[in-house]
Coordinates of C-alpha atoms in Angstrom, one line a residue:
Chain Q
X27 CA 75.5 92.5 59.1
X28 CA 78.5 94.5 59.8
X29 CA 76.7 97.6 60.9
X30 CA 75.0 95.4 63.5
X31 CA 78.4 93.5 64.7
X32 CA 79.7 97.5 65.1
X33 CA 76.4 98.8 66.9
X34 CA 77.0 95.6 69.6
X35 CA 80.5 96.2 70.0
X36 CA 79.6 100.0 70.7
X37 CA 76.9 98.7 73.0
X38 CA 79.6 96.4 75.1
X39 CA 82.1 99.9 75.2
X40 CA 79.3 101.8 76.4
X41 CA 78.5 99.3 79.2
X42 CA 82.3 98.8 79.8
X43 CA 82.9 103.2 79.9
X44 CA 79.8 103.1 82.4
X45 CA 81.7 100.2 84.5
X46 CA 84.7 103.2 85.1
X47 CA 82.2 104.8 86.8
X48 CA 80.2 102.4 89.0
X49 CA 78.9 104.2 91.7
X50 CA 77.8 107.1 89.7
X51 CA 76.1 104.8 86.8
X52 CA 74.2 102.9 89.5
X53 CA 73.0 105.8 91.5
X54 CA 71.6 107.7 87.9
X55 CA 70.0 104.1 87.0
X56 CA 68.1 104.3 91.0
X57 CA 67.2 107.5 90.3
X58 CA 66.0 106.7 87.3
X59 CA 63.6 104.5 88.8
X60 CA 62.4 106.5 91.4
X61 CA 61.7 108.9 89.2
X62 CA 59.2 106.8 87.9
X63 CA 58.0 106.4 91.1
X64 CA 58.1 110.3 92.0
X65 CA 57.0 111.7 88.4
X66 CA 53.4 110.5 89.1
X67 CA 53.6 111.9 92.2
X68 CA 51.2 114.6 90.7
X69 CA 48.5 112.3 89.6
X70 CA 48.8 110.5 93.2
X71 CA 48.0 113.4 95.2
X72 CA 45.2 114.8 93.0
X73 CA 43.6 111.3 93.3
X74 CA 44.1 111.0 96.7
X75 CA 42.5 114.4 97.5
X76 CA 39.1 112.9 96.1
X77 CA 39.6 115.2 93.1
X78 CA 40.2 113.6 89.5
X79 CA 40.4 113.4 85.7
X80 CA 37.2 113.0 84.6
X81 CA 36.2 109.9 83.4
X82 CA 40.0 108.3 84.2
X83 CA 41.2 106.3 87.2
X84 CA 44.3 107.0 89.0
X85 CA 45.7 103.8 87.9
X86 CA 44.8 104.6 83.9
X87 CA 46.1 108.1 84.3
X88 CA 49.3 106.4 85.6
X89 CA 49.4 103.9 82.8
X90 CA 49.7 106.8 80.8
X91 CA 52.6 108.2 82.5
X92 CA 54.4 104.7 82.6
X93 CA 54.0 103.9 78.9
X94 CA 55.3 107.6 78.4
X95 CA 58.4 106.9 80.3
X96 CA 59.1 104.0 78.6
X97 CA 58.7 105.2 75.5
X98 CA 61.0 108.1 76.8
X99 CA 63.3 105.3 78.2
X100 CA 63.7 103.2 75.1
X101 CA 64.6 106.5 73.0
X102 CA 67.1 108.4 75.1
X103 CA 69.2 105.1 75.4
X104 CA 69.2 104.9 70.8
X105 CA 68.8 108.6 70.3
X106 CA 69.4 111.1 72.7
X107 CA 73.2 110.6 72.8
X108 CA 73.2 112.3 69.6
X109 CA 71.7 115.2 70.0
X110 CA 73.7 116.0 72.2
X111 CA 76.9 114.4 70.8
X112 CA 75.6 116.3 67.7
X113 CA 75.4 119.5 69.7
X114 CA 78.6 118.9 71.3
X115 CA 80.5 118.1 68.2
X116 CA 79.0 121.4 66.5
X117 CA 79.8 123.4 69.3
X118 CA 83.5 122.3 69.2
X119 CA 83.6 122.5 65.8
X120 CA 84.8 119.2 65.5
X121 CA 82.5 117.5 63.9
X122 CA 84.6 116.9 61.3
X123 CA 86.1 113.7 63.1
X124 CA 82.8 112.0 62.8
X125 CA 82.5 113.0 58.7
X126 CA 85.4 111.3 58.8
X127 CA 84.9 108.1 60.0
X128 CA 84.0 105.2 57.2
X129 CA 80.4 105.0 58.2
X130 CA 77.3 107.0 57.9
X131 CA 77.7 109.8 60.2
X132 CA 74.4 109.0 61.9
X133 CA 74.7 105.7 62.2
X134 CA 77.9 105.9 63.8
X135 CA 76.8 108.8 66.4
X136 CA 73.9 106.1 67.1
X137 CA 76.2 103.6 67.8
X138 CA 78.8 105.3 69.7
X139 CA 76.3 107.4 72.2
X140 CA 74.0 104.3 73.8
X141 CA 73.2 106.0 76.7
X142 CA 73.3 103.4 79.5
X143 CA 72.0 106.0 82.0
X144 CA 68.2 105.4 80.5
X145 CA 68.2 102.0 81.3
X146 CA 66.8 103.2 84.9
X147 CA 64.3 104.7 83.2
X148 CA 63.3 102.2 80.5
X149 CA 63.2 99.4 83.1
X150 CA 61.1 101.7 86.2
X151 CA 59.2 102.4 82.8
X152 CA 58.3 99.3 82.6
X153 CA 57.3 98.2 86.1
X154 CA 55.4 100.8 86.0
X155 CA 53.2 99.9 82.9
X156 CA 52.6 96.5 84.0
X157 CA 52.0 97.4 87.8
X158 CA 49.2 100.5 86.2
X159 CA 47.8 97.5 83.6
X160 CA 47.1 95.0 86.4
X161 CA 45.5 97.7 88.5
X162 CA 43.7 98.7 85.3
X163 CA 42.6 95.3 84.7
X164 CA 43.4 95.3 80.9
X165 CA 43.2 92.3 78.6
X166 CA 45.6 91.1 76.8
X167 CA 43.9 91.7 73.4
X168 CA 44.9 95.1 73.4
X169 CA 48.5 94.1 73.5
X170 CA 49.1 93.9 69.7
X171 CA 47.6 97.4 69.3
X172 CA 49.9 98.6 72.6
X173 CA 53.3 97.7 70.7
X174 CA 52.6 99.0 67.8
X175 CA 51.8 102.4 68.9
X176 CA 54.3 102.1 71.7
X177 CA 57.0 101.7 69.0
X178 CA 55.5 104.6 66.8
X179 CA 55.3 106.7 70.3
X180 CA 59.3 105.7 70.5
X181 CA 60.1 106.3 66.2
X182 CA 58.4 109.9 67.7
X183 CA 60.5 110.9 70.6
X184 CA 63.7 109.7 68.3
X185 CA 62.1 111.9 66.0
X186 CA 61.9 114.8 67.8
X187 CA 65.8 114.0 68.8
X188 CA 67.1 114.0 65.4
X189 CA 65.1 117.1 64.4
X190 CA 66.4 118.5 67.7
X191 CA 70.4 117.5 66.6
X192 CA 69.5 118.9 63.4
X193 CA 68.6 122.3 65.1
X194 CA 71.9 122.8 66.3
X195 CA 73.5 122.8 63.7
X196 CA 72.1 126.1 62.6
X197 CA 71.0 127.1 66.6
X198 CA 74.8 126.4 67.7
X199 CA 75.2 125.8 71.3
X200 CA 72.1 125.6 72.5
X201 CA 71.8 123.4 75.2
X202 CA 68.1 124.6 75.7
X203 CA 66.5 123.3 72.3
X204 CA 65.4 120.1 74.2
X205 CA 63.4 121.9 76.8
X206 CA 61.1 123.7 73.8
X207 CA 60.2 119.8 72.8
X208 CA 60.0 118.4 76.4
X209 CA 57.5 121.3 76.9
X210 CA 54.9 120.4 73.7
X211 CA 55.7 116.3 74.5
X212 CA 54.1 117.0 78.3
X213 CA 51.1 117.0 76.2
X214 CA 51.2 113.6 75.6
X215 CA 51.6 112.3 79.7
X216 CA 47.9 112.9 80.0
X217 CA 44.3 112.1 78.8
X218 CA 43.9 113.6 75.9
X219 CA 40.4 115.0 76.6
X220 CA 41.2 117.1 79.3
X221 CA 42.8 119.6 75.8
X222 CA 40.9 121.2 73.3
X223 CA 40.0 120.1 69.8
X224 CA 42.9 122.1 68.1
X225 CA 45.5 120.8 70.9
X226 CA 43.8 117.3 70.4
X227 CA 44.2 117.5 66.6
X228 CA 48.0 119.1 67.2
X229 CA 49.6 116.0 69.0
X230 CA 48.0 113.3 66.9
X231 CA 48.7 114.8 63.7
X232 CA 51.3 117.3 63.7
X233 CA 53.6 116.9 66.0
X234 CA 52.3 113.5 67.7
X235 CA 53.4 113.4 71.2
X236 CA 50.0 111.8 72.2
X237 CA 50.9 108.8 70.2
X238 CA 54.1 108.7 73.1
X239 CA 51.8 107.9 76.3
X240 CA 48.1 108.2 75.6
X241 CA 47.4 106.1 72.2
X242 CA 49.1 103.0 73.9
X243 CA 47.9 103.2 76.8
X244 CA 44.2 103.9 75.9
X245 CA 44.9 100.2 73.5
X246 CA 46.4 98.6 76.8
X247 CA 42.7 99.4 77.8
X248 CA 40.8 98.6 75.4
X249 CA 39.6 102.5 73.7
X250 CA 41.7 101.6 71.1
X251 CA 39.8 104.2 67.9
X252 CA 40.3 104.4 64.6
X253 CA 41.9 107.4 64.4
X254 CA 45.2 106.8 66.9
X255 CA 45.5 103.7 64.6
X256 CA 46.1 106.5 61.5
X257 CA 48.1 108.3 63.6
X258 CA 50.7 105.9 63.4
X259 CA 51.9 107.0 59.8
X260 CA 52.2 110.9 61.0
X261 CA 54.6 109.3 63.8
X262 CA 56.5 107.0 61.0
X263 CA 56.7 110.4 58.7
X264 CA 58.1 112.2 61.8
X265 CA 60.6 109.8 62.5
X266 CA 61.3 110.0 58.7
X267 CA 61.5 113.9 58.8
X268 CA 63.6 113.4 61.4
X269 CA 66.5 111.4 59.6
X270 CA 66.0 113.5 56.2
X271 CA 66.6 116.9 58.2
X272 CA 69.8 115.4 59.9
X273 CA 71.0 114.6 56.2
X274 CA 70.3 118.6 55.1
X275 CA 71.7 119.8 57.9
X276 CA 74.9 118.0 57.3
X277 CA 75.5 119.5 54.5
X278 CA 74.9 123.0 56.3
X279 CA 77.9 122.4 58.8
X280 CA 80.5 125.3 58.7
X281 CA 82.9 123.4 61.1
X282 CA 84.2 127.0 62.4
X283 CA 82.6 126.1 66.1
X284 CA 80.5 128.6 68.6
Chain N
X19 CA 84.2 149.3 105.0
X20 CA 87.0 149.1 102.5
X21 CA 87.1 145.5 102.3
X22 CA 83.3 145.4 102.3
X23 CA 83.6 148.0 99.2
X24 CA 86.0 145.7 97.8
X25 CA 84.0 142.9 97.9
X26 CA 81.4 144.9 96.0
X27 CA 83.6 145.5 93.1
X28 CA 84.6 142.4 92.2
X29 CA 80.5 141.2 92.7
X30 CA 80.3 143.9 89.9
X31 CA 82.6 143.2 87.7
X32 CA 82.5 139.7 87.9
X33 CA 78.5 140.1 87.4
X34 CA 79.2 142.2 84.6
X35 CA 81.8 139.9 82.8
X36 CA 78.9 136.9 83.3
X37 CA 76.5 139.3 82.0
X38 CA 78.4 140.2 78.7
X39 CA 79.6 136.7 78.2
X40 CA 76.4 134.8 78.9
X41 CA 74.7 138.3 76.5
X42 CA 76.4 136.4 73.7
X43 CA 73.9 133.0 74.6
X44 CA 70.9 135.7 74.8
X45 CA 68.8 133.2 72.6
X46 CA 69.2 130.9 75.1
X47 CA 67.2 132.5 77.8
X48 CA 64.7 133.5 75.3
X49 CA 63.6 130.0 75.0
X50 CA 62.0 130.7 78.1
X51 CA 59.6 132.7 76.5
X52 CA 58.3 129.8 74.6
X53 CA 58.4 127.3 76.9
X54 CA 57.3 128.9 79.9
X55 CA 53.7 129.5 78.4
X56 CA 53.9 126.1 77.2
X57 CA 53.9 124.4 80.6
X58 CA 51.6 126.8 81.7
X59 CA 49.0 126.1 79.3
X60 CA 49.2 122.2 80.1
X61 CA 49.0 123.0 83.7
X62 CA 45.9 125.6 82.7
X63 CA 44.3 122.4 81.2
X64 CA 44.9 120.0 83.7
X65 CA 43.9 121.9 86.5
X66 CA 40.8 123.4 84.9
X67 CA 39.8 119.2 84.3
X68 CA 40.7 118.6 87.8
X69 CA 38.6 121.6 89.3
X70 CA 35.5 120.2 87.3
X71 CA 34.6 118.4 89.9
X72 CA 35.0 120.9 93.0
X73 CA 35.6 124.8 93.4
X74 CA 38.7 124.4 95.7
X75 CA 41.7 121.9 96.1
X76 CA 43.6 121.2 98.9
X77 CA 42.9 124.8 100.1
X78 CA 43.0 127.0 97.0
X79 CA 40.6 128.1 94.0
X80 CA 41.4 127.4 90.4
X81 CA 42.3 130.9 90.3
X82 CA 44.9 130.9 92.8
X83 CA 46.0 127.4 91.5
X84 CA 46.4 128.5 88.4
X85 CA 48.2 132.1 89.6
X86 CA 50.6 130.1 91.8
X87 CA 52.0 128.4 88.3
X88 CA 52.6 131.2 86.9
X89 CA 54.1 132.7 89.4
X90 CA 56.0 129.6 90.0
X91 CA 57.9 129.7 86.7
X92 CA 58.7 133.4 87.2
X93 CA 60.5 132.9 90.5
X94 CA 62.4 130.1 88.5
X95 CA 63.8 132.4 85.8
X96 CA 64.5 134.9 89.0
X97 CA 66.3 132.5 91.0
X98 CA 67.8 129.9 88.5
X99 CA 70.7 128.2 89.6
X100 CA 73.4 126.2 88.5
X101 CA 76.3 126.2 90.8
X102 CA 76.3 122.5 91.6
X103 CA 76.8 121.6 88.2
X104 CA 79.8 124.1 87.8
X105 CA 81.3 123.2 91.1
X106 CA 81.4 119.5 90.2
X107 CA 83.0 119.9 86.3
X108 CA 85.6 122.3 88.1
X109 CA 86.4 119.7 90.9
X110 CA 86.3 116.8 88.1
X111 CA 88.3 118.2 85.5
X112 CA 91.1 119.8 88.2
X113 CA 90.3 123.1 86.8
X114 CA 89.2 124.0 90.1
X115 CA 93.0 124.5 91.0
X116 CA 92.5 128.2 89.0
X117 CA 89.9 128.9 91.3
X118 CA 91.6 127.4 94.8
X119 CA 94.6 129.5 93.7
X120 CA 92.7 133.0 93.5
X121 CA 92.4 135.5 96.3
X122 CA 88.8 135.4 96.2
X123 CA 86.8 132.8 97.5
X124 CA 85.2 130.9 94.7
X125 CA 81.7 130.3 96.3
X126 CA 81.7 134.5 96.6
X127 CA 83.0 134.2 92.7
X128 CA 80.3 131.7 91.9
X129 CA 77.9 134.2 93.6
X130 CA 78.8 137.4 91.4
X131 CA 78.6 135.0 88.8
X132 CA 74.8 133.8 89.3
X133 CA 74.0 137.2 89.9
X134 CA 75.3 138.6 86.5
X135 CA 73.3 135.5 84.5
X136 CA 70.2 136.2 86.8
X137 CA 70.0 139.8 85.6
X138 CA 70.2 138.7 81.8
X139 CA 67.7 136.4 82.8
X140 CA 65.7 138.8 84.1
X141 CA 65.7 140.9 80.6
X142 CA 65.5 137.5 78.6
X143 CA 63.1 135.4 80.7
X144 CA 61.2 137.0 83.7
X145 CA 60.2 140.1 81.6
X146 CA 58.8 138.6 78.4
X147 CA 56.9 135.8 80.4
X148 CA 55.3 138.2 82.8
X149 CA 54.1 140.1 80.2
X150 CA 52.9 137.2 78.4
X151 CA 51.3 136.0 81.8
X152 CA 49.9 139.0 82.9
X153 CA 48.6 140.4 78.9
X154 CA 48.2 136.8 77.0
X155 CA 47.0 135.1 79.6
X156 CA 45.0 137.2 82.0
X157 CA 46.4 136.4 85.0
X158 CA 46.9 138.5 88.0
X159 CA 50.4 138.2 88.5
X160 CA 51.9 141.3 90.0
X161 CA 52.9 140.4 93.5
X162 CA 50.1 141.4 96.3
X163 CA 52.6 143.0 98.6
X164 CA 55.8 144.2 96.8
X165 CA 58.2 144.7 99.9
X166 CA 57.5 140.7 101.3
X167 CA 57.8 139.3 97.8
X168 CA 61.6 141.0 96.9
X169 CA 62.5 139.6 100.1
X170 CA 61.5 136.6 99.9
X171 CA 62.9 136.5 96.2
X172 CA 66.1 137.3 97.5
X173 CA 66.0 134.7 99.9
X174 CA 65.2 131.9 97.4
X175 CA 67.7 133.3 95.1
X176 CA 70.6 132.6 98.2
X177 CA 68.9 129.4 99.2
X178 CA 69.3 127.8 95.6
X179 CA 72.6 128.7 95.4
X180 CA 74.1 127.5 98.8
X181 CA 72.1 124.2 98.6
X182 CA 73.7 123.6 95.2
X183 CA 76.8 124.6 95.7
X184 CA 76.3 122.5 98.9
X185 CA 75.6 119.6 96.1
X186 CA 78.6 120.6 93.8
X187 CA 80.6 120.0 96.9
X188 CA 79.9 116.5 96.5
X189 CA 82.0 116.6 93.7
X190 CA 85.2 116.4 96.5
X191 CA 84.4 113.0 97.4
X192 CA 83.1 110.9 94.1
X193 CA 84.4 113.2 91.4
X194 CA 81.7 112.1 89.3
X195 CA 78.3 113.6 91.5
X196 CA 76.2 113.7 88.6
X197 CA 74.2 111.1 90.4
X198 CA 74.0 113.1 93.5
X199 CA 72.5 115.9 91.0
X200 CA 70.1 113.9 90.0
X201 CA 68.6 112.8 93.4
X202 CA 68.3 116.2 94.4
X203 CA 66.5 117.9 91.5
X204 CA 64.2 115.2 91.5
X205 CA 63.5 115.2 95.2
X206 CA 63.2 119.6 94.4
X207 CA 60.6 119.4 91.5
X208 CA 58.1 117.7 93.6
X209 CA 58.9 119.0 97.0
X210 CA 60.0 122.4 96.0
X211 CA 56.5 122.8 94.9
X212 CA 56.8 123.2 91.4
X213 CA 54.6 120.4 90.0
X214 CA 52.3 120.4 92.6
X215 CA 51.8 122.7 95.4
X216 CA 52.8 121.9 98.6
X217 CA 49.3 122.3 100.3
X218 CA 48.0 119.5 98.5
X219 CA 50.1 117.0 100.2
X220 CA 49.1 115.6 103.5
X221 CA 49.7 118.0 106.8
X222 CA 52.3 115.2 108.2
X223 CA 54.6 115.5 105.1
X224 CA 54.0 119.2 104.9
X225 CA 54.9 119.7 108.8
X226 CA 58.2 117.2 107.9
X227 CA 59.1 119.8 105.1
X228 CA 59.7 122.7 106.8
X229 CA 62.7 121.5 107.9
X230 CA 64.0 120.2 104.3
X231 CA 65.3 122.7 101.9
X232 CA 63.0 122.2 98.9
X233 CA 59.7 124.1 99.7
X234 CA 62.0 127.3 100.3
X235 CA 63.2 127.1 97.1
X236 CA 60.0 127.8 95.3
X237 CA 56.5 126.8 97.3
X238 CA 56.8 129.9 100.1
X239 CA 57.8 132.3 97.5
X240 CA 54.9 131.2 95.5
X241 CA 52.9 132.0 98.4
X242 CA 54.2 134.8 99.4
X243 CA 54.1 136.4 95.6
X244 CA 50.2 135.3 95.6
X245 CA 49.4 137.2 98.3
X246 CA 47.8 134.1 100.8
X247 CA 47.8 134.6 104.3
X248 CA 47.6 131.5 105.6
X249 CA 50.5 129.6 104.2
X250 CA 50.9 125.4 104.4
X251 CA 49.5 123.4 107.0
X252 CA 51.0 125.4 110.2
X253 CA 48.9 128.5 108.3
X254 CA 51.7 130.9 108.7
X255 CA 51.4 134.7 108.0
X256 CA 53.8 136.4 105.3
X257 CA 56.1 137.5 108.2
X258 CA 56.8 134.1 109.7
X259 CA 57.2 132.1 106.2
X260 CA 60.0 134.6 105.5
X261 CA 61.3 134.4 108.9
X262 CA 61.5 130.6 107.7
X263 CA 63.1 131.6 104.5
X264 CA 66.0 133.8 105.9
X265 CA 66.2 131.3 108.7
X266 CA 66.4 128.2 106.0
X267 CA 68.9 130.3 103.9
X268 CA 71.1 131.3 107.4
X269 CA 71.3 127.2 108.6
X270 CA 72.4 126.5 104.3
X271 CA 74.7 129.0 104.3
X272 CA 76.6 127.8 107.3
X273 CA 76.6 124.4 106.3
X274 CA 78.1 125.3 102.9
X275 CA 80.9 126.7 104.7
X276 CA 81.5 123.5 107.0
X277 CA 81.1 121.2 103.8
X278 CA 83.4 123.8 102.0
X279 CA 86.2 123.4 104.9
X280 CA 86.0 119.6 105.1
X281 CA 86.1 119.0 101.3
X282 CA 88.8 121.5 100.2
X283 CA 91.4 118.9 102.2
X284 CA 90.3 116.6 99.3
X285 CA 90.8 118.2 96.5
X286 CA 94.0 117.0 94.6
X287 CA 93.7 119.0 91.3
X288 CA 94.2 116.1 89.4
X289 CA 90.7 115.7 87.9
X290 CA 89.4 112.5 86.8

């Protein structure tokens, strides 16, 4: 009960520190949004140039993108504030203030670092999905499915964040490390039969960006198999791994900076 | 001639300072050698599924397609740039006082500078990836008329930097321009031609970009690189897209010191 009274009264600073800034908070939100609207800019032009992804609509092909922004959305605004706070704090070598504090250091960096910038991209996220789902003409029995591996596609990305923060605390100063994950999670924006086997196996199992955009989606639609279903608990132990390496890493911190 | 040679100097040795400090980060540009191939290989696959269909695509062949990517994320490690965000934590901090207080001009500072992290970049990025391109991948990528493609390197390389610093700039007015930022490198990845090439959209917006920055940042030097010689909806020839280029670059340059003359009565050095 107390952690959550502290993680809303870090939400309502958060909101009140993006308030000092008005004009830029609102123009990061709109673009935000129109990135959703640009991003699938890709998929608009191949369709509209009468070429396509076999056996995939535009508007499926952009469900995928949508539910992958979301997801993207929903886990920069709870965990990519520290990664980079993480990084930040390393860097400085001052991470010692946050050791300090009388809460679990990753709890607090959660709480403090809500980034309200992602709310653009959560909300255009989710226009987006329901606009792709009505053109898609999915039922509403494949909703159930849809949230659950939405939410494992989200424990994923967070995942990946934490693993990321946990990097740097060996990689110091790095502000690169997230563009090595961003690059293997562009795997998961598209269907995943246009990949081979290996790459197909790779992002359900191993590192499961495909559970991100194209397990929910394909349940949004109805192609819900088996096996994205089991492909839930690789995304639970990832988010897992995720937590557990933050914890080693911890211990590794040398507080001398870089 | 002496202040010319003068000039030079400090382009060296402020280049060479960037060079040795940024040498320290050298890991950091060697993420480009994983990452690079990365996005290539997706692109590789979704290209390939899109081509199933047809042999060419809004003018080009899976080969070319798939050449222009590669060559695409080349001219990126060539040409990287990242005045605006410099130019905007200077102005928003005050520290930009050090800089308004030197007797050099801190755009021709923030020049030498880029230059200096391009070259490491050039060690740390371009080189691995080309030869990961070109041996790994089997691509042709050597450029198909070297003379035309240094030039019109050179011009993207000026072009990203004035626009951006033209961006930074923004920082005299809202202090905070991270928004501004934003707008612009998401208008640049899709019209710059990076995502998608610029042939593929329809001839009205393709006439319409010619006279936006973006496809000179990346799309004509693509083209240019690859050898095609009929380039974007108007077909030009090599000569005339880098005409366009140098003629782009010219018009940015000028504008970045009209913007530079009308902010600097701004700036207060207090920060924010």
């Amino acid at each position: 009960m107390r952690y959550i009274k502290i993680y809303f009264t870090c939400l309502r600073i958060a909101f009140s520190q993006a308030a000092a800034y008005r004009a830029d908070f609102l123009l990061g939100n709109i673009m935000s949004l129109l990135s959703n609207i640009l991003f699938p800019l890709v998929t608009v032009v191949i369709y509209a140039n009468g070429a396509s992804f076999p056996g995939w609509s535009m508007w499926q092909v952009l469900l995928i993108q949508s539910v992958f922004a979301m997801s993207t959305g929903l886990s920069s605004m709870v965990t990519q504030g520290v990664m980079w706070a993480t990084m930040d704090h390393i860097r400085e070598g001052s991470f010692e203030t946050v050791l300090l504090k009388p809460l679990p250091p990753l709890f607090y960096l959660t709480a403090v670092n809500f980034s309200t910038g992602s709310l653009g991209l959560f909300i255009g996220g989710l226009v987006m999905t329901v606009v792709s789902a009505v053109k898609s003409c999915t039922s509403a029995a494949g909703v159930p499915a849809f949230m659950v591996l939405f939410l494992a596609g989200a424990a994923v990305l967070c995942g990946l964040d934490l693993i990321m923060a946990a990097i740097s605390f060996k990689w110091v100063g790095n502000s690169r490390i997230p563009e090595i994950f961003d690059s293997i999670s562009e795997f998961g924006k598209y269907p995943a039969g246009i990949f081979p086997k290996a790459v197909k196996v790779l992002t359900a199992f191993i590192i499961p960006v495909a559970s991100v955009g194209f397990f929910p989606a394909s349940a949004l639609l109805g192609e819900v198999e088996g096996y994205m279903l089991i492909a839930v608990i690789p995304c639970l132990v990832f988010l897992a791994f995720g937590i557990w390496i933050y914890h080693i890493m911890i211990k590794r911190y040398e507080g001398v900076g870089g | 001639m002496n202040r010319l040679r003068h000039r030079l100097a400090v382009c060296r040795a402020v280049a060479f300072v960037t060079y040795k400090e940024w040498s320290a980060y050298r890991t950091h540009s060697l993420v480009s050698a994983f990452v690079g191939p990365v996005y290539f290989i997706v692109q590789y696959f979704i290209w390939t599924a899109v081509y199933g269909s047809s042999s060419t695509f809004g003018g080009m062949e899976l080969e070319q397609t798939i050449r222009y990517f590669g060559v695409s994320a080349l001219i990126g490690y060539l040409t990287m740039d990242f005045a605006d965000w410099n130019l905007q934590m200077l102005v928003r901090t005050g520290k930009f006082l050090i800089f308004a207080l030197r007797p050099v001009h801190h755009r021709f500072f923030a020049l030498s500078q880029k230059i200096g992290h391009r070259i490491l970049g050039f060690f740390f990025e371009f080189l691995p990836c080309f030869f990961v391109f070109m041996l790994l991948f089997r691509i042709d990528i050597v450029p198909a008329y070297t003379g035309w493609t240094l030039l019109s390197v050179a011009l993207t390389f000026l072009m990203q930097f004035y626009v951006n610093y033209c961006i930074g700039m923004t920082a005299f007015y809202f202090v905070q321009a991270r928004g501004i930022r934003t707008v612009y490198m998401l208008l640049a990845s899709v019209f710059s031609g990076a995502l998608i090439p610029i042939s593929f959209f329809p001839g009205a917006l393709q006439r319409v970009m010619m006279f936006l920055p973006f496809q000179y940042t990346n799309y004509i030097t693509a083209m240019v690189w690859t050898g095609s010689d009929s380039i974007g909806e108007l077909g030009l020839s090599i000569p005339q897209a880098v005409l366009c280029q140098a003629i782009a670059a010219a018009v940015t340059a000028l504008l970045s010191e009209v913007l530079y003359r009308a902010s600097i009565r701004r700036f207060t050095a207090v920060g924010a």
